[in-house]
Coordinates of C-alpha atoms in Angstrom, one line a residue:
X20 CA 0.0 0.0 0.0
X21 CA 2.9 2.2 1.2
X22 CA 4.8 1.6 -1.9
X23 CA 1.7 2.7 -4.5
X24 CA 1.1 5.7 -2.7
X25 CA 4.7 6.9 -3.0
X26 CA 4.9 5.6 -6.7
X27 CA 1.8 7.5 -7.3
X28 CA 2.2 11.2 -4.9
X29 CA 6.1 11.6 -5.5
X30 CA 5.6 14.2 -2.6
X31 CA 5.0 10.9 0.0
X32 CA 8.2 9.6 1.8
X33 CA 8.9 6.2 3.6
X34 CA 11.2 7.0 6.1
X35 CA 12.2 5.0 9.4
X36 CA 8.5 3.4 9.9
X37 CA 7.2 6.9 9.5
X38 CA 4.9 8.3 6.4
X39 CA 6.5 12.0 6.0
X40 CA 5.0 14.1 3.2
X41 CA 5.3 17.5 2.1
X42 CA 2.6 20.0 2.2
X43 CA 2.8 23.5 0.8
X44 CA 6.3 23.1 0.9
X45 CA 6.6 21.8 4.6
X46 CA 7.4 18.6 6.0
X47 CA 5.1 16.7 7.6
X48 CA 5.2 12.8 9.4
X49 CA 3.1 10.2 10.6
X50 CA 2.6 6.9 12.1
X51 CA -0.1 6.1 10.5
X52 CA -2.3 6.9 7.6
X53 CA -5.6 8.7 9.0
X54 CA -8.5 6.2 8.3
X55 CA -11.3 7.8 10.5
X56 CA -12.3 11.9 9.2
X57 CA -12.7 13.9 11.3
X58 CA -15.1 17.2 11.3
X59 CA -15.4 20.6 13.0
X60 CA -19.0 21.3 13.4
X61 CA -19.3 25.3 14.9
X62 CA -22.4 25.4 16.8
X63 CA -23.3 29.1 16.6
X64 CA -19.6 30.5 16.5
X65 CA -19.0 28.3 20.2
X66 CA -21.5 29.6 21.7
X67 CA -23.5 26.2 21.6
X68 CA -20.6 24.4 22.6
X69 CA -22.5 23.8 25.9
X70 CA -25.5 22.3 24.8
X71 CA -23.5 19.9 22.3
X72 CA -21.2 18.5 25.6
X73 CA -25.0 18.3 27.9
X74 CA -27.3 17.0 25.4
X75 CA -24.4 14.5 23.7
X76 CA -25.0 15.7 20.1
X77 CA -23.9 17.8 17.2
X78 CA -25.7 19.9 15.6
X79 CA -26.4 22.4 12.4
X80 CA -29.1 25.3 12.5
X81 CA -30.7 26.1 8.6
X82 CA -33.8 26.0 10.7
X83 CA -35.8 27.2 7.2
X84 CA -34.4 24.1 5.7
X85 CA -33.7 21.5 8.4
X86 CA -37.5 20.2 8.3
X87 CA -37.0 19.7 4.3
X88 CA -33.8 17.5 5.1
X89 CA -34.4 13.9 4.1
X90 CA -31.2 10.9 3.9
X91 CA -29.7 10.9 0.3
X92 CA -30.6 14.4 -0.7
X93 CA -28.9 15.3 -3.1
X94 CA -26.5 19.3 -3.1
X95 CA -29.1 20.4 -6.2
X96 CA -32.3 19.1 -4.3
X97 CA -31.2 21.2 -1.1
X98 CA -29.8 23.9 -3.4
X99 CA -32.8 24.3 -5.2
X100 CA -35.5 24.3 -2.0
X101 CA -33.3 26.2 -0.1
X102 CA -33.6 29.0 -2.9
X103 CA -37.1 28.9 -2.9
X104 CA -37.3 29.5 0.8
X105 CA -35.2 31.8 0.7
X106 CA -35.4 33.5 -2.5
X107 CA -33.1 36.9 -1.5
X108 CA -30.3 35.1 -0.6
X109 CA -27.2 35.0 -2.6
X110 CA -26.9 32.4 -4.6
X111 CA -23.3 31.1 -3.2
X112 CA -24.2 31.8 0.2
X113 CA -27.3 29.5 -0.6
X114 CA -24.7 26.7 -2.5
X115 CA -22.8 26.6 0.6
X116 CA -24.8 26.4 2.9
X117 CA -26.4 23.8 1.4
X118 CA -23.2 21.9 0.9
X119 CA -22.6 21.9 4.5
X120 CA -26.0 20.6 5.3
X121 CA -25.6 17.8 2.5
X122 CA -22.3 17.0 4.4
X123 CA -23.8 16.8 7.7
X124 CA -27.1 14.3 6.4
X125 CA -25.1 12.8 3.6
X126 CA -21.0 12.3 4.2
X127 CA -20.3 12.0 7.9
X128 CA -20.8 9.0 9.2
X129 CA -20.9 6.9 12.3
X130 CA -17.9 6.2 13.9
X131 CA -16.0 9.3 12.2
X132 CA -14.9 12.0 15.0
X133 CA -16.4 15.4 15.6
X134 CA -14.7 18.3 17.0
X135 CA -16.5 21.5 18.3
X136 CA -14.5 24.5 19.9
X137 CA -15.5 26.9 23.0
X138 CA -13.8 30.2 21.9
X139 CA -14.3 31.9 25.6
X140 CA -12.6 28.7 27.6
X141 CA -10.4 28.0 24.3
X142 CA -11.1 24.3 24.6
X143 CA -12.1 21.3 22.3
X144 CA -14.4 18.8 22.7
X145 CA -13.7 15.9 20.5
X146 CA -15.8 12.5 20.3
X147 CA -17.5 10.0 17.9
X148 CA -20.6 10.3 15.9
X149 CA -22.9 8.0 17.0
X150 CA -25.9 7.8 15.4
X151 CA -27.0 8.7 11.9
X152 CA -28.7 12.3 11.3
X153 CA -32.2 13.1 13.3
X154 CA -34.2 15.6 13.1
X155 CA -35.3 17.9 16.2
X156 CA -38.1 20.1 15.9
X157 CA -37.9 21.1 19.2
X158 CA -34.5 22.2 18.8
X159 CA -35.1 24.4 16.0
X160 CA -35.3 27.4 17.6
X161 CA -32.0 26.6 19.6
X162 CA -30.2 26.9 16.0
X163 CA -29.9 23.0 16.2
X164 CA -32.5 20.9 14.3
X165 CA -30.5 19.1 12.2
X166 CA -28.3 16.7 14.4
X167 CA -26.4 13.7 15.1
X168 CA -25.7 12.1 18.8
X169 CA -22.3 11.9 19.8
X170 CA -20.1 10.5 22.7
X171 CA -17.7 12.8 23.7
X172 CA -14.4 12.3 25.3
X173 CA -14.3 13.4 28.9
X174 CA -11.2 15.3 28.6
X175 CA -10.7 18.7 26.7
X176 CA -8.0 19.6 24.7
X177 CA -6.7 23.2 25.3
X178 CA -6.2 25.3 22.4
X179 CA -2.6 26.4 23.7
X180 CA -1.5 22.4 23.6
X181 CA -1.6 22.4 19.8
X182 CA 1.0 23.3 17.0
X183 CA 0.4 26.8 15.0
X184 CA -0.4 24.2 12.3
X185 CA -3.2 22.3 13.9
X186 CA -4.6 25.4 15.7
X187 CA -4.9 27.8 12.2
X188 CA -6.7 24.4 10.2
X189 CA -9.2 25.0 12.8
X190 CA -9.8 28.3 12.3
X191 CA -12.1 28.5 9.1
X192 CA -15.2 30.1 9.4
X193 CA -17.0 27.1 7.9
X194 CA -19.8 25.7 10.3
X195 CA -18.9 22.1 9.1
X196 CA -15.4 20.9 7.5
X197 CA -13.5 18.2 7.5
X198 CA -10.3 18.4 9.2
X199 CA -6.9 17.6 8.1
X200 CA -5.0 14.0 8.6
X201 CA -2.1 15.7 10.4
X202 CA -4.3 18.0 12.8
X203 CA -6.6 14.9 13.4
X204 CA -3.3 13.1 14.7
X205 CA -2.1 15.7 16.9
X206 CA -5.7 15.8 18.3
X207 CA -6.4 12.1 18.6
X208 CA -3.0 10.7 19.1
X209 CA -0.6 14.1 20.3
X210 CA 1.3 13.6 17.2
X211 CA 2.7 17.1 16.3
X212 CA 3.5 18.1 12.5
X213 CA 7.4 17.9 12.0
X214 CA 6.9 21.7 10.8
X215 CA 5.3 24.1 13.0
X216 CA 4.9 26.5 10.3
X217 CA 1.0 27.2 9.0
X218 CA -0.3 24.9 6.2
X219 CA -2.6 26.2 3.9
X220 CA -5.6 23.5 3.3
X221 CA -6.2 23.4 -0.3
X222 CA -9.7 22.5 -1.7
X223 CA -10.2 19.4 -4.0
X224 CA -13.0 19.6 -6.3
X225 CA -15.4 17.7 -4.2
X226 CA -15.4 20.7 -1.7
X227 CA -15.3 23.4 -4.5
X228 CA -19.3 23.9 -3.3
X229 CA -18.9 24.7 0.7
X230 CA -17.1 28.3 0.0
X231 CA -15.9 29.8 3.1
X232 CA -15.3 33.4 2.9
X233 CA -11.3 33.9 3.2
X234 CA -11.7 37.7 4.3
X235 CA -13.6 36.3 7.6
X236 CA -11.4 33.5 7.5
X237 CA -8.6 35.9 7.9
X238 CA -10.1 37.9 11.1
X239 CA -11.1 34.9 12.9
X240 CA -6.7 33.8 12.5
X241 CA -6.1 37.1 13.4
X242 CA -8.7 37.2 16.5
X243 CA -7.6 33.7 17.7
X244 CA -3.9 34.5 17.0
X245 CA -4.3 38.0 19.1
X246 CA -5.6 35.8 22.1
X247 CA -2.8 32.8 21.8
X248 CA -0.8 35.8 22.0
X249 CA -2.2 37.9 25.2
X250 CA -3.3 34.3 27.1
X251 CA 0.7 34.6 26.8
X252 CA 0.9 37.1 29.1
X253 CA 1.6 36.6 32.7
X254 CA -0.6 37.7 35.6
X255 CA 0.8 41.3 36.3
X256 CA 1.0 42.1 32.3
X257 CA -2.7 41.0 32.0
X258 CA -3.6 43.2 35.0
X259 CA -1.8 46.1 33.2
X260 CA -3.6 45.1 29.9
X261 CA -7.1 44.9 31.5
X262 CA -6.3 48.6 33.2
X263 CA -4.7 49.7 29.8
X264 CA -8.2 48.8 28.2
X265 CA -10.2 50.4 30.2
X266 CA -7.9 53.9 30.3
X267 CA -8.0 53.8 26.1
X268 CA -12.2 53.8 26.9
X269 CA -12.0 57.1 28.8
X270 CA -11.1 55.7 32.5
X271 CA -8.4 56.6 34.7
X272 CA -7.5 53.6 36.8
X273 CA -5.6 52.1 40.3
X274 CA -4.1 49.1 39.8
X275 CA -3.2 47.0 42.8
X276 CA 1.0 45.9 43.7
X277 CA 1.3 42.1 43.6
X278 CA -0.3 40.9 46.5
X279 CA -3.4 40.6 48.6
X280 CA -5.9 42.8 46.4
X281 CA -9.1 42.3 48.7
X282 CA -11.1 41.7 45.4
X283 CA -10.2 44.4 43.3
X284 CA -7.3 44.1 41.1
X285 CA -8.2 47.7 39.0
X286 CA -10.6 50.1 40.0
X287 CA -11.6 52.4 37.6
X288 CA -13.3 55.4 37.2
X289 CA -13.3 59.4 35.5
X290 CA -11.3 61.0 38.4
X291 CA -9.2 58.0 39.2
X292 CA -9.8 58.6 42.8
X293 CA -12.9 56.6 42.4
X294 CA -14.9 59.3 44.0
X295 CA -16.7 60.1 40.8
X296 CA -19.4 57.4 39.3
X297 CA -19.1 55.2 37.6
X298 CA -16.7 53.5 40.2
X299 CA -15.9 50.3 38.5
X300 CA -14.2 47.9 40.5
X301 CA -12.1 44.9 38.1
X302 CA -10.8 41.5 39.4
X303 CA -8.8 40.1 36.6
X304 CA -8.2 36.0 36.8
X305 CA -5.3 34.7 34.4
X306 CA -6.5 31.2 34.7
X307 CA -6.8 28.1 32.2
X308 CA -9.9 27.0 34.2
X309 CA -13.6 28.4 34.2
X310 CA -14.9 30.9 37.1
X311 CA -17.5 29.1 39.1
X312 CA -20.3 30.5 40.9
X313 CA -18.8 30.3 44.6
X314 CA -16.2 32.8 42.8
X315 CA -18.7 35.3 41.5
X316 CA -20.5 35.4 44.9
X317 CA -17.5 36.1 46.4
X318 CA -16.6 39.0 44.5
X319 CA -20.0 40.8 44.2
X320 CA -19.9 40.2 48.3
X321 CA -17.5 42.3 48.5
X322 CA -19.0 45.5 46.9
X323 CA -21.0 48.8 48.1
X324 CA -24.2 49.0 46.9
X325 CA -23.1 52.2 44.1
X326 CA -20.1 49.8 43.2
X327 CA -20.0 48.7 39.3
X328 CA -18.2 45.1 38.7
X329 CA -16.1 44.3 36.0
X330 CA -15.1 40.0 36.3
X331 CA -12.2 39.7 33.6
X332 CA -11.4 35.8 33.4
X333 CA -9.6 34.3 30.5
X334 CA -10.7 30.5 31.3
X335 CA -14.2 31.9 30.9
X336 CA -17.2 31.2 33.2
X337 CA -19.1 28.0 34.1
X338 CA -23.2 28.3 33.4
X339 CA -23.4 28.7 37.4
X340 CA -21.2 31.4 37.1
X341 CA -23.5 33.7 34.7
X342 CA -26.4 33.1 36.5
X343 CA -24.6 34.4 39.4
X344 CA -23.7 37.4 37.5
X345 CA -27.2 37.9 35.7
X346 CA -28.7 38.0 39.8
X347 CA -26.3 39.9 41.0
X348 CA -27.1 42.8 43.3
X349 CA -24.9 45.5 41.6
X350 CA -24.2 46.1 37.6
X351 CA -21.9 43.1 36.8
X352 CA -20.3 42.6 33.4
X353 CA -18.4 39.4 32.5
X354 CA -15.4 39.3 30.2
X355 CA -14.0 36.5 28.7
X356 CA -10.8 36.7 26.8
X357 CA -12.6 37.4 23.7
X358 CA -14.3 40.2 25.0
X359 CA -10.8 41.8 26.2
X360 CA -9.6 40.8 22.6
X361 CA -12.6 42.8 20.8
X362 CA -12.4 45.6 23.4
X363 CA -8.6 46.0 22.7
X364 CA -8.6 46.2 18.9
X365 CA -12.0 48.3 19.1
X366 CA -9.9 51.1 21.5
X367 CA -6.3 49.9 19.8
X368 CA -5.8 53.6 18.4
X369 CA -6.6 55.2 21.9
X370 CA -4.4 53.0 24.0
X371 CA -1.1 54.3 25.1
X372 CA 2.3 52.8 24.5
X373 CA 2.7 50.9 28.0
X374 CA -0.1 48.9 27.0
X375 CA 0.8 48.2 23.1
X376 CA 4.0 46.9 24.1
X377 CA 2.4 43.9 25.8
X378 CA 0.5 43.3 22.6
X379 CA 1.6 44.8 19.3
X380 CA -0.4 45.2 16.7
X381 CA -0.2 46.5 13.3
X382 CA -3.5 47.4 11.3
X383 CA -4.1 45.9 8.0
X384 CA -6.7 47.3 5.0
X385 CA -8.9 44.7 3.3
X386 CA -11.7 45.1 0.9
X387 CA -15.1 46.5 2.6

């Protein structure tokens, strides 16, 4: 078998019990050839993430076609009634989006993996399909009527494990694609690509219908690369990020010395006294794990009654822990590391030097 394929892809290399191939130009090994697929289904940009890990599935919204959805439609029969639903619709946004549904129903399969990804805990969930597609009507409205059960893994993989290689194959905008042999054996088996310098995936013709748009593609590698970056950081340069966010947004702010901070890492405020209102007091936790509720509790205990809360956490929050936040007695906000991201590049003009020097940035013109 090994012997055809190198006869055939010149680019394949047998070399000490190891397949290494080049790719783009970079080399690449592995043990084994990659028999299972694997395939990133993005529930909602992450934010279903949840609900996939709880209720064992995965799942795909087109809740204006999912009731039309039979086994062995065909890309032109979804194609066509999907234009007809939806007659305003741009013709390749309707092609692809039907391609990824006819993916879902049609080319996954039982016993292939499935991957989703939590952008505010930066964590994958990986497990096997297990059943073949179902419909949900009751789920339609949740942005996930077209589904599939799956058994996850218990463990997570953090985002910050992975190569650059794995991480940016990941990174498509697409709500379904299949992933790519090498990034399924780093997640699967920890096998890391001999180069850690960024493949880029091409498309065969079988996949010339799902069109992912590369300008969004481009911001969400940017976005995720601008967190790998700042997670990065360690606990006093976040604090002085966090403060240097809030300053660009019209603040003046007290930051805590290293030590016991009774709650409040940053308080912020328009005098930087914090006599004036808004008096926004900020704990910032530079943490790979989730804040739980007992946390929140804790912190809004802590506050006067004209006292507005800022929780900055870059292992995100725990369901509990939103609740929490959602009854809490004072104004609370809850910021994730993708919140700090978008509130740094939104203020990135107005920030001062300090704070660009933990995290430079250059800005880049695309097409509107």
């Amino acid at each position: 078998m090994i012997s055809h394929l190198i006869g055939v892809f010149p680019w394949i290399r047998w070399l000490n019990g190891m397949i290494t191939f080049r790719y783009n130009g970079e080399a690449f090994s592995e043990g084994i050839i990659v028999a299972t697929k694997m395939w990133m289904i993005r529930g909602d940009g992450g934010k279903l993430y949840d609900d996939f890990r709880d209720k064992q599935v995965v799942a795909i919204g087109w809740s204006q076609l999912a009731p039309y959805v039979k086994p062995g439609c065909s890309r032109e029969q979804l194609f066509t009634r999907y234009q007809e639903l939806e007659p305003q619709t741009k013709p390749g946004t309707v092609r692809s989006g039907a391609s990824q549904v006819w993916r879902f129903v049609n080319e996954m399969q039982k016993g292939d993996w499935a991957i989703t990804y939590s952008p505010s805990n930066r964590t994958y969930l990986i497990g096997k399909i297990a059943s073949d597609f179902e419909f949900h009507a009751e789920w339609l409205e949740d942005g996930m009527g077209i589904a599939r059960k799956v058994k996850w893994n218990a463990e997570e993989i953090k985002r910050d494990s992975l190569s650059d290689a794995t991480r940016n194959t990941l990174g498509s905008t697409l709500t379904v694609f299949q992933v790519p042999d090498f990034a399924v054996n780093e997640l699967v088996q920890g096998k890391k690509p001999v180069s850690d310098v960024v493949p880029e995936v091409p498309v065969s013709g079988e996949e010339d219908e799902v069109v992912s748009n590369p300008l969004r593609d481009m911001e969400m590698i940017a976005f995720e690369g601008i967190k790998d970056r700042i997670n990065r950081l360690d606990w006093d340069e976040m604090q002085n990020l966090v403060a240097g966010v809030l300053r660009s947004m019209g603040y003046k702010t007290q930051v805590s010395p290293a030590g016991a901070d009774r709650g409040k890492d940053i308080i912020a405020s328009p005098d930087g006294f914090g006599f004036e209102n808004p008096r926004i007091i900020v704990e910032v936790k530079h943490r790979r794990e989730q804040m739980s509720s007992q946390q929140i509790r804790s912190f809004i205990g802590g506050r006067h009654k004209d006292d507005r809360g800022l929780y900055v956490s870059t292992g995100g929050f725990s369901k509990d822990a939103r609740y929490e936040a959602d009854r809490s007695t004072i104004p609370l906000t809850l910021w994730t590391l993708d919140d700090l991201v978008r509130a740094l590049v939104e203020n990135y003009e107005q920030v001062d030097i300090e704070t660009k020097l933990l995290v430079p940035l250059k800005k880049t013109y695309l097409p509107a």
